[in-house]
Amino acid sequence: MGIDWKMFPMKLHYFLRFSGVGPLMPFLPVIVRQKGIPVHYVGAIWTILSMVSLGVKAVTGPLSDHLKAHRAVMASCISFLTAALSCIYFIPDLSPPRAPPGAKDSHGLPATDEVTVEYLLSRTEFWFLLACLLIQFCCQSASVTLQEALCYQLLGNGSQDFGKQRLWGSLGWGFGAVTGGLMVDWYSQGKDQKDYWPAYVMTFLFLVMDVMVVCGLKFSTSSSKITCATVFNVLSQPPTVIILIATLVLGASCSTVDTFQLMLVEDLMGPNYPYLKILEGLMLGVQCLLSEVPLFFVAGRFIKKFGYFNAYFTSLMVFCLRFILLSIFNNAWLFLMVQLLHGLSFSLAYASLTSYASNIAPPGTDATMQAVFGIAYFGGGGVGSFVVGNLFHNLGGKAAFLITGVFCGGFGVVFHIARIVLLSHGTTYKAVKTMEDR
């Protein structure tokens, strides 16, 4: 079988892009906590970042469609993403200085070392950190929308092969996470806490190369005129409404994994465990290389055979199982086995939502539709970060994952019932009928 040179630049982009963010981005929540911000504040920050990024995503998708400037906007987003991630390394620890024994605060009460909202808001370093996180989050969110739109434009009628392109991103993420974890553990030997300098260097180098690849992408765009009425008519179809609601829940589920899974690992093993980053890197490697890649490869065939609704239902129920297992195991090394479920939970869901958005998109609205579904996905992620962050803080990590798992299972049942009701009333959407009415 020969190389598909038309899609080779897109494969290269996915690999470089995720090799760049893989060493650093999955560790950002624990990096922020290491800088002195408590876990429930981390969840709140991630919620704010998600919500603000929705506005950016809502603008960049339609704007790129209108200006036919997908490549330029995407390259700019990745450039700003690179700069923001690089700056985070130089932000100092935000932990308050330890109070001397017997010290009193301004009210005559015993002084503590607790990090309060007022304390954080008074620190210039906190605002700089928040700005860097906001820029990277918005640019990450916007560029993901544009890269999927570009990929589907290049694929044309071969949209079922999206997973075969996206799996190169999984390979890059796995490579970056495992290599980055190993290098961070090696570089941090003899230090009081983990030093992520090697991860920052990898991120910078790979993302700079990715910008050069993106600038060279060649594709054609539709000259069709976009109207709000056309987009609204598509989005108001009952099956699409239900799919969008389910996308919110899947976004919240994925955010729970991305934001809190490694925190649960560190709480179980302890921050001073000598092989902590190796374990976390291996977890990310297993979920990417052994789970994401195979599922992305067959996702198109799965969706074609079983339909979008069954693909969504499968992802929801696997998330349910995944979270419950994480809440049961008492040794984080057992989490390596749980990562094998990542493909059926995240990969299948992501391939389904991007494919659905592409198939229902009227001509000239590729980025707009990807933005709409991206807003649902990342919006759900913001809500999930806030809710699970508070559960994590008040009840502990295990209880937070257990409650989230039960919710996913319950929603999955409701989602399945809604699908049966739609089919019983003969409600389908013609653009994706062959995939959704099974």
XYZ file of C-alpha atoms in Angstrom:
438
model
C 0.000 0.000 0.000
C 1.506 3.366 -1.073
C 1.774 6.507 1.011
C -1.143 8.940 0.740
C 1.001 12.021 0.114
C -2.063 14.279 0.097
C -2.691 13.515 3.762
C 0.964 13.168 4.803
C 1.324 16.843 5.900
C -1.774 16.462 8.081
C -0.378 13.304 9.675
C 2.913 15.119 10.281
C 1.051 18.024 11.865
C -0.836 15.731 14.233
C 2.367 13.980 15.279
C 4.365 17.172 15.842
C 1.493 18.987 17.519
C 0.798 16.275 20.066
C 4.484 15.429 20.533
C 4.776 19.074 21.515
C 1.918 19.302 24.001
C 2.266 15.705 25.268
C 5.314 16.310 27.519
C 3.652 19.229 29.288
C -0.079 19.738 28.848
C -1.322 16.618 30.689
C 0.842 17.629 33.646
C -0.380 21.233 33.826
C -2.900 20.595 36.652
C -0.229 18.991 38.844
C 2.293 21.684 37.842
C -0.167 24.369 38.941
C -0.814 22.516 42.195
C 2.942 22.177 42.716
C 3.207 25.956 42.402
C 1.050 26.233 45.527
C -2.567 26.350 44.288
C -4.964 23.899 46.063
C -6.836 21.288 44.044
C -10.289 22.896 44.339
C -8.862 26.167 43.065
C -7.258 24.268 40.187
C -10.700 22.925 39.284
C -12.186 26.431 39.475
C -9.394 27.861 37.305
C -9.902 25.137 34.705
C -13.615 25.961 34.677
C -12.908 29.639 34.035
C -10.417 28.761 31.315
C -12.905 26.443 29.623
C -15.704 28.997 29.673
C -13.571 31.851 28.342
C -12.137 29.624 25.627
C -15.671 28.919 24.421
C -16.000 32.525 23.326
C -12.707 32.307 21.444
C -13.775 29.053 19.797
C -17.155 30.560 18.875
C -15.390 33.400 17.082
C -12.443 31.673 15.402
C -14.471 28.936 13.693
C -17.001 31.150 11.876
C -14.366 33.859 11.317
C -12.040 31.369 9.628
C -14.903 30.139 7.435
C -15.847 33.714 6.531
C -12.298 34.869 5.734
C -11.172 31.522 4.276
C -8.117 31.927 6.525
C -8.073 28.596 8.355
C -4.339 28.031 7.903
C -3.264 31.512 9.031
C -5.487 31.495 12.112
C -4.360 28.004 13.074
C -0.657 28.836 12.717
C -1.163 31.944 14.854
C -2.947 29.954 17.553
C -0.142 27.389 17.762
C 2.465 30.171 17.944
C 0.716 31.849 20.886
C 0.186 28.430 22.493
C 3.938 27.794 22.325
C 4.783 31.151 23.886
C 2.247 30.800 26.721
C 3.327 27.273 27.668
C 6.988 28.273 27.653
C 6.394 31.226 30.009
C 4.733 29.082 32.678
C 8.090 27.552 33.638
C 9.452 30.906 34.833
C 6.541 31.710 37.171
C 7.679 31.260 40.801
C 6.044 29.244 43.563
C 2.887 30.875 44.905
C 2.902 29.111 48.283
C 2.694 31.627 51.149
C 5.728 31.925 53.420
C 5.534 29.703 56.474
C 4.303 31.556 59.539
C 6.689 31.461 62.530
C 5.442 29.594 65.618
C 2.991 31.661 67.618
C 2.489 34.272 64.873
C -0.806 36.163 64.814
C -2.726 37.619 61.898
C -4.246 41.148 61.758
C -7.221 39.952 63.808
C -5.092 38.521 66.596
C -5.796 34.941 65.512
C -3.144 32.266 64.917
C -1.612 32.741 61.447
C -1.793 29.842 59.056
C -0.186 28.814 55.788
C -3.533 28.396 53.988
C -3.752 29.657 50.392
C -6.833 31.882 50.175
C -8.497 33.578 47.223
C -7.509 36.947 48.640
C -3.882 35.871 48.886
C -3.800 34.635 45.292
C -5.483 37.732 43.914
C -2.887 39.881 45.650
C 0.020 38.133 43.884
C 1.189 39.486 40.524
C 2.638 36.062 39.767
C -0.821 34.517 40.024
C -2.233 36.894 37.407
C 0.699 36.141 35.117
C 0.109 32.415 35.556
C -3.608 32.836 34.898
C -2.876 34.854 31.751
C -0.505 32.179 30.424
C -2.996 29.417 31.177
C -5.787 31.400 29.540
C -3.803 32.039 26.369
C -2.697 28.421 26.049
C -6.200 27.128 26.783
C -7.893 29.437 24.254
C -5.295 28.782 21.561
C -5.417 25.052 22.193
C -9.209 25.042 21.972
C -9.363 27.167 18.821
C -6.579 25.324 17.000
C -8.182 21.936 17.700
C -11.370 23.127 16.002
C -9.444 24.379 12.990
C -7.214 21.318 12.649
C -10.222 18.992 12.537
C -11.940 21.228 9.962
C -8.767 21.244 7.854
C -8.436 17.488 8.125
C -12.008 16.875 6.962
C -11.552 19.358 4.108
C -8.484 17.461 2.940
C -10.248 14.111 3.302
C -13.231 15.210 1.219
C -15.482 12.189 0.684
C -13.158 10.028 2.756
C -14.296 11.404 6.116
C -14.486 7.880 7.533
C -10.669 7.883 7.491
C -10.399 10.755 9.998
C -9.315 8.372 12.759
C -6.441 7.123 10.612
C -5.101 10.675 10.507
C -5.851 11.543 14.126
C -4.093 8.423 15.444
C -0.790 10.098 14.542
C -1.684 12.647 17.180
C -2.123 9.829 19.678
C 1.275 8.444 18.718
C 2.778 11.876 19.262
C 0.984 12.358 22.591
C 2.162 8.960 23.825
C 5.717 9.595 22.668
C 5.785 13.057 24.217
C 4.194 12.029 27.530
C 6.387 8.954 28.087
C 9.615 10.624 26.961
C 8.803 13.786 28.874
C 7.997 11.841 32.050
C 11.245 9.913 31.884
C 13.292 13.059 31.272
C 11.586 14.973 34.088
C 12.278 12.161 36.574
C 15.910 11.990 35.413
C 16.387 15.762 35.534
C 14.740 16.039 38.964
C 17.042 13.611 40.759
C 18.273 15.102 44.012
C 15.803 18.001 43.869
C 13.076 18.730 46.401
C 10.337 18.685 43.744
C 9.893 17.788 40.097
C 11.605 20.097 37.619
C 9.790 20.117 34.267
C 12.486 21.948 32.284
C 13.036 19.048 29.779
C 9.274 18.954 29.094
C 9.232 22.685 28.335
C 12.160 22.303 25.931
C 10.450 19.439 24.084
C 7.214 21.403 23.870
C 8.945 24.442 22.383
C 10.926 22.511 19.752
C 8.082 20.334 18.478
C 5.515 23.138 18.344
C 7.885 25.415 16.414
C 8.304 22.653 13.826
C 4.525 22.217 13.742
C 3.959 25.888 12.926
C 6.198 25.478 9.880
C 4.214 22.418 8.742
C 0.867 24.176 9.193
C 2.049 27.148 7.131
C 2.670 24.740 4.241
C -0.718 22.957 4.291
C -2.565 23.129 0.959
C -6.329 22.689 0.642
C -9.372 24.150 -1.087
C -12.299 25.946 0.553
C -15.933 26.259 -0.427
C -17.212 29.520 -1.936
C -20.742 28.930 -0.594
C -22.323 31.782 1.348
C -22.907 31.035 5.035
C -26.149 32.105 6.730
C -27.175 31.811 10.381
C -30.517 30.348 9.331
C -28.804 27.467 7.547
C -26.660 26.637 10.554
C -29.590 26.941 12.987
C -31.751 24.654 10.853
C -29.126 21.941 11.052
C -28.525 22.319 14.782
C -32.229 22.333 15.671
C -32.805 18.787 14.393
C -33.821 16.555 17.382
C -31.052 13.961 16.871
C -28.450 16.731 16.738
C -29.788 18.344 19.912
C -29.491 15.039 21.776
C -26.018 14.420 20.379
C -24.927 17.908 21.502
C -26.199 17.271 25.054
C -24.303 13.981 25.137
C -21.217 15.831 23.879
C -21.427 18.063 26.969
C -21.321 15.002 29.229
C -18.480 13.417 27.280
C -16.557 16.679 27.497
C -17.029 16.702 31.273
C -15.848 13.086 31.439
C -12.735 13.742 29.381
C -11.972 16.826 31.465
C -12.197 14.727 34.626
C -9.521 12.403 33.252
C -7.287 15.199 31.983
C -7.487 17.359 35.104
C -7.791 15.001 38.066
C -6.514 11.540 37.153
C -2.852 12.392 37.778
C -3.778 14.208 40.987
C -5.408 10.986 42.178
C -2.186 9.143 41.313
C -0.079 11.587 43.305
C -2.415 11.394 46.294
C -2.201 7.599 46.301
C 1.555 7.296 45.745
C 2.718 10.511 47.411
C 4.455 13.455 45.687
C 7.910 12.177 46.755
C 7.504 8.741 45.185
C 10.729 8.382 43.124
C 9.087 6.889 40.019
C 6.050 9.160 40.008
C 6.588 10.794 36.612
C 7.594 7.463 35.078
C 4.310 5.989 36.293
C 2.312 8.965 35.022
C 4.166 8.917 31.713
C 3.498 5.191 31.330
C -0.193 5.760 32.035
C -0.369 8.370 29.300
C 1.668 6.134 27.007
C -0.634 3.146 27.515
C -3.772 5.184 26.962
C -2.356 6.709 23.787
C -0.251 3.997 22.147
C -2.115 0.861 23.210
C -5.653 2.237 23.358
C -6.149 5.478 21.424
C -4.228 4.463 18.315
C -6.076 1.163 17.633
C -9.483 2.747 18.315
C -8.840 5.745 16.094
C -7.805 3.319 13.352
C -11.107 1.423 13.465
C -13.392 4.238 14.676
C -14.712 4.980 11.201
C -15.713 1.368 10.633
C -17.279 1.166 14.106
C -19.388 4.271 13.473
C -20.382 3.085 9.997
C -21.520 -0.290 11.315
C -23.180 0.702 14.601
C -24.083 4.373 14.121
C -23.349 7.564 16.018
C -25.824 6.952 18.821
C -24.391 3.542 19.637
C -20.857 4.958 19.493
C -21.804 7.690 21.977
C -23.584 5.187 24.225
C -20.543 2.895 24.238
C -18.260 5.770 25.230
C -20.546 6.858 28.066
C -20.776 3.385 29.560
C -17.018 2.788 29.259
C -16.392 6.092 31.040
C -18.726 4.826 33.770
C -16.676 1.635 34.157
C -13.384 3.524 33.948
C -14.216 5.985 36.727
C -15.589 3.309 39.028
C -12.420 1.228 38.628
C -10.263 4.271 39.416
C -12.289 4.783 42.585
C -11.783 1.163 43.680
C -8.076 0.515 43.072
C -5.745 1.394 45.952
C -2.468 1.151 44.035
C -1.911 3.589 41.193
C 0.117 1.011 39.220
C -3.191 -0.775 38.653
C -4.325 2.358 36.816
C -2.176 1.211 33.898
C -4.797 -1.453 33.111
C -7.602 1.111 33.290
C -5.888 3.193 30.600
C -6.710 0.446 28.100
C -10.302 1.709 28.271
C -9.257 5.138 26.990
C -9.845 4.241 23.359
C -13.437 3.129 23.829
C -14.171 6.150 26.025
C -12.287 9.131 24.568
C -11.168 8.088 21.058
C -14.499 6.680 19.918
C -16.360 9.688 21.333
C -14.004 12.220 19.738
C -14.064 10.549 16.336
C -17.866 10.399 16.529
C -18.451 14.041 17.427
C -16.033 15.432 14.823
C -17.401 13.106 12.126
C -20.999 13.973 12.996
C -20.185 17.694 12.875
C -18.481 17.279 9.494
C -21.314 15.220 7.978
C -24.087 17.635 8.944
C -22.113 20.762 8.001
C -23.573 22.687 5.032
C -20.964 23.717 2.412
C -18.600 26.365 3.727
C -19.386 25.788 7.416
C -16.808 23.136 8.292
C -15.005 25.186 10.951
C -18.293 26.625 12.223
C -19.783 23.188 12.891
C -16.579 21.922 14.443
C -16.668 25.038 16.655
C -20.251 24.344 17.763
C -19.459 20.785 18.781
C -16.175 21.954 20.275
C -18.065 24.487 22.385
C -20.308 21.705 23.682
C -17.288 19.483 24.362
C -15.127 22.105 26.103
C -18.126 23.685 27.808
C -18.909 20.342 29.347
C -15.256 20.127 30.306
C -15.481 23.419 32.173
C -18.531 22.324 34.137
C -16.893 18.973 34.854
C -13.718 20.608 36.163
C -15.694 22.794 38.552
C -17.974 20.047 39.884
C -15.350 17.306 40.148
C -12.821 19.750 41.601
C -15.174 20.534 44.477
C -16.012 16.862 44.949
C -12.285 16.069 44.982
C -11.628 18.744 47.608
C -14.589 17.956 49.882
C -14.912 14.165 49.557
C -11.544 13.023 48.230
C -10.419 11.772 44.831
C -11.892 8.289 45.054
C -15.373 9.524 45.956
C -15.203 12.147 43.202
C -14.431 9.515 40.565
C -17.090 7.153 41.903
C -19.814 9.809 41.747
C -18.729 10.856 38.257
C -18.808 7.242 37.084
C -22.320 6.669 38.417
C -23.492 9.866 36.728
C -22.030 8.771 33.363
C -23.776 5.428 33.628
C -27.113 7.030 34.540
C -26.893 9.537 31.718
C -25.928 6.773 29.303
C -29.171 4.952 30.120
C -31.218 8.134 29.599
C -29.388 8.788 26.317
C -30.177 5.282 25.097
C -33.852 5.677 25.980
C -33.980 8.990 24.094
C -32.562 7.270 21.019
C -35.236 4.565 21.210
C -37.934 7.239 21.472
C -36.564 9.043 18.416
C -36.517 5.861 16.378
C -40.027 4.894 17.504
C -41.289 8.225 16.144
C -39.310 7.836 12.939
C -37.144 10.887 13.695
C -33.879 10.866 11.778
C -31.652 13.404 10.188
C -31.114 12.747 6.504
C -27.461 13.855 6.362
C -26.417 11.067 8.711
C -29.383 8.724 8.502
C -27.355 5.704 7.509
C -25.240 6.055 10.639
C -27.747 7.070 13.290
C -30.881 5.007 12.723
C -29.375 1.598 13.503
